[in-house]
Amino acid sequence: TPSSSDVLLTEDAVRRYLIRKPMTTKDLLKKFQTKRTGLSSEQTVNVLAQILKRLNPERKNINDKMHFYLTE
Amino acid sequence: SNSEADEMAAALEAELNDFM
Protein backbone atom coordinates (compact mmCIF):
# COMPACT_ATOMS: atom_id res chain seq x y z
CA THR A 1 0.00 0.00 0.00
CA PRO A 2 1.25 3.52 -0.73
CA SER A 3 2.86 5.44 2.10
CA SER A 4 3.99 9.02 2.50
CA SER A 5 7.57 7.96 1.75
CA ASP A 6 6.64 6.74 -1.72
CA VAL A 7 7.96 8.74 -4.65
CA LEU A 8 5.57 9.49 -7.50
CA LEU A 9 6.87 9.75 -11.04
CA THR A 10 4.69 12.59 -12.32
CA GLU A 11 5.05 15.40 -14.82
CA ASP A 12 4.84 17.89 -11.98
CA ALA A 13 7.67 16.24 -10.05
CA VAL A 14 9.92 16.15 -13.14
CA ARG A 15 9.10 19.78 -13.94
CA ARG A 16 10.05 20.88 -10.42
CA TYR A 17 13.42 19.12 -10.62
CA LEU A 18 14.24 20.58 -14.05
CA ILE A 19 13.33 24.12 -12.99
CA ARG A 20 15.65 23.81 -9.99
CA LYS A 21 18.73 22.73 -11.98
CA PRO A 22 19.86 21.04 -15.21
CA MET A 23 19.83 17.26 -14.97
CA THR A 24 21.02 14.33 -17.07
CA THR A 25 18.83 11.32 -17.75
CA LYS A 26 20.79 9.48 -15.06
CA ASP A 27 20.18 12.28 -12.55
CA LEU A 28 16.44 12.02 -13.22
CA LEU A 29 16.44 8.23 -12.99
CA LYS A 30 18.15 8.51 -9.60
CA LYS A 31 15.29 10.70 -8.36
CA PHE A 32 12.76 8.07 -9.42
CA GLN A 33 14.45 4.82 -8.44
CA THR A 34 12.28 1.75 -8.95
CA LYS A 35 12.57 0.74 -5.31
CA ARG A 36 11.04 4.10 -4.32
CA THR A 37 8.32 4.35 -6.98
CA GLY A 38 7.34 0.68 -7.17
CA LEU A 39 7.50 0.85 -10.99
CA SER A 40 9.52 -1.57 -13.11
CA SER A 41 12.61 -0.38 -14.98
CA GLU A 42 10.70 -0.52 -18.25
CA GLN A 43 7.76 1.44 -16.85
CA THR A 44 10.12 4.05 -15.44
CA VAL A 45 11.85 4.54 -18.78
CA ASN A 46 8.55 4.69 -20.69
CA VAL A 47 6.80 7.07 -18.30
CA LEU A 48 9.83 9.36 -18.02
CA ALA A 49 10.18 9.43 -21.81
CA GLN A 50 6.52 10.43 -22.22
CA ILE A 51 6.84 13.14 -19.58
CA LEU A 52 10.02 14.58 -21.16
CA LYS A 53 8.38 14.58 -24.59
CA ARG A 54 5.49 16.60 -23.18
CA LEU A 55 7.69 19.00 -21.22
CA ASN A 56 10.08 19.40 -24.16
CA PRO A 57 12.87 20.82 -21.93
CA GLU A 58 15.81 22.87 -23.12
CA ARG A 59 19.07 20.98 -23.51
CA LYS A 60 22.63 22.02 -22.82
CA ASN A 61 25.96 20.30 -22.44
CA ILE A 62 27.72 20.59 -19.09
CA ASN A 63 31.03 18.73 -18.73
CA ASP A 64 30.31 17.04 -22.06
CA LYS A 65 27.06 15.58 -20.75
CA MET A 66 23.66 16.51 -22.09
CA HIS A 67 21.45 18.09 -19.44
CA PHE A 68 17.76 18.98 -19.55
CA TYR A 69 16.39 22.10 -17.90
CA LEU A 70 13.28 24.25 -17.78
CA THR A 71 12.77 27.92 -17.04
CA GLU A 72 9.71 29.18 -15.17
CA SER B 1 23.09 -1.47 -9.64
CA ASN B 2 25.14 1.01 -11.57
CA SER B 3 24.99 -0.96 -14.81
CA GLU B 4 21.20 -1.15 -14.54
CA ALA B 5 21.11 2.62 -14.14
CA ASP B 6 23.33 2.94 -17.22
CA GLU B 7 21.04 0.66 -19.21
CA MET B 8 17.96 2.60 -18.18
CA ALA B 9 19.62 5.91 -19.06
CA ALA B 10 20.62 4.53 -22.47
CA ALA B 11 17.08 3.25 -23.10
CA LEU B 12 15.59 6.59 -22.10
CA GLU B 13 17.99 8.55 -24.30
CA ALA B 14 17.24 6.25 -27.24
CA GLU B 15 13.50 6.91 -26.81
CA LEU B 16 14.08 10.65 -26.64
CA ASN B 17 16.45 10.81 -29.60
CA ASP B 18 13.67 9.58 -31.84
CA PHE B 19 11.65 12.57 -30.75
CA MET B 20 14.01 15.47 -30.01
Coordinates of C-alpha atoms in Angstrom, one line a residue:
Chain A
T1 CA 0.0 0.0 0.0
P2 CA 1.2 3.5 -0.7
S3 CA 2.9 5.4 2.1
S4 CA 4.0 9.0 2.5
S5 CA 7.6 8.0 1.7
D6 CA 6.6 6.7 -1.7
V7 CA 8.0 8.7 -4.7
L8 CA 5.6 9.5 -7.5
L9 CA 6.9 9.7 -11.0
T10 CA 4.7 12.6 -12.3
E11 CA 5.0 15.4 -14.8
D12 CA 4.8 17.9 -12.0
A13 CA 7.7 16.2 -10.1
V14 CA 9.9 16.2 -13.1
R15 CA 9.1 19.8 -13.9
R16 CA 10.0 20.9 -10.4
Y17 CA 13.4 19.1 -10.6
L18 CA 14.2 20.6 -14.0
I19 CA 13.3 24.1 -13.0
R20 CA 15.7 23.8 -10.0
K21 CA 18.7 22.7 -12.0
P22 CA 19.9 21.0 -15.2
M23 CA 19.8 17.3 -15.0
T24 CA 21.0 14.3 -17.1
T25 CA 18.8 11.3 -17.7
K26 CA 20.8 9.5 -15.1
D27 CA 20.2 12.3 -12.6
L28 CA 16.4 12.0 -13.2
L29 CA 16.4 8.2 -13.0
K30 CA 18.2 8.5 -9.6
K31 CA 15.3 10.7 -8.4
F32 CA 12.8 8.1 -9.4
Q33 CA 14.4 4.8 -8.4
T34 CA 12.3 1.8 -8.9
K35 CA 12.6 0.7 -5.3
R36 CA 11.0 4.1 -4.3
T37 CA 8.3 4.3 -7.0
G38 CA 7.3 0.7 -7.2
L39 CA 7.5 0.9 -11.0
S40 CA 9.5 -1.6 -13.1
S41 CA 12.6 -0.4 -15.0
E42 CA 10.7 -0.5 -18.3
Q43 CA 7.8 1.4 -16.8
T44 CA 10.1 4.0 -15.4
V45 CA 11.9 4.5 -18.8
N46 CA 8.5 4.7 -20.7
V47 CA 6.8 7.1 -18.3
L48 CA 9.8 9.4 -18.0
A49 CA 10.2 9.4 -21.8
Q50 CA 6.5 10.4 -22.2
I51 CA 6.8 13.1 -19.6
L52 CA 10.0 14.6 -21.2
K53 CA 8.4 14.6 -24.6
R54 CA 5.5 16.6 -23.2
L55 CA 7.7 19.0 -21.2
N56 CA 10.1 19.4 -24.2
P57 CA 12.9 20.8 -21.9
E58 CA 15.8 22.9 -23.1
R59 CA 19.1 21.0 -23.5
K60 CA 22.6 22.0 -22.8
N61 CA 26.0 20.3 -22.4
I62 CA 27.7 20.6 -19.1
N63 CA 31.0 18.7 -18.7
D64 CA 30.3 17.0 -22.1
K65 CA 27.1 15.6 -20.7
M66 CA 23.7 16.5 -22.1
H67 CA 21.5 18.1 -19.4
F68 CA 17.8 19.0 -19.6
Y69 CA 16.4 22.1 -17.9
L70 CA 13.3 24.2 -17.8
T71 CA 12.8 27.9 -17.0
E72 CA 9.7 29.2 -15.2
Chain B
S1 CA 23.1 -1.5 -9.6
N2 CA 25.1 1.0 -11.6
S3 CA 25.0 -1.0 -14.8
E4 CA 21.2 -1.2 -14.5
A5 CA 21.1 2.6 -14.1
D6 CA 23.3 2.9 -17.2
E7 CA 21.0 0.7 -19.2
M8 CA 18.0 2.6 -18.2
A9 CA 19.6 5.9 -19.1
A10 CA 20.6 4.5 -22.5
A11 CA 17.1 3.3 -23.1
L12 CA 15.6 6.6 -22.1
E13 CA 18.0 8.5 -24.3
A14 CA 17.2 6.2 -27.2
E15 CA 13.5 6.9 -26.8
L16 CA 14.1 10.7 -26.6
N17 CA 16.5 10.8 -29.6
D18 CA 13.7 9.6 -31.8
F19 CA 11.7 12.6 -30.8
M20 CA 14.0 15.5 -30.0

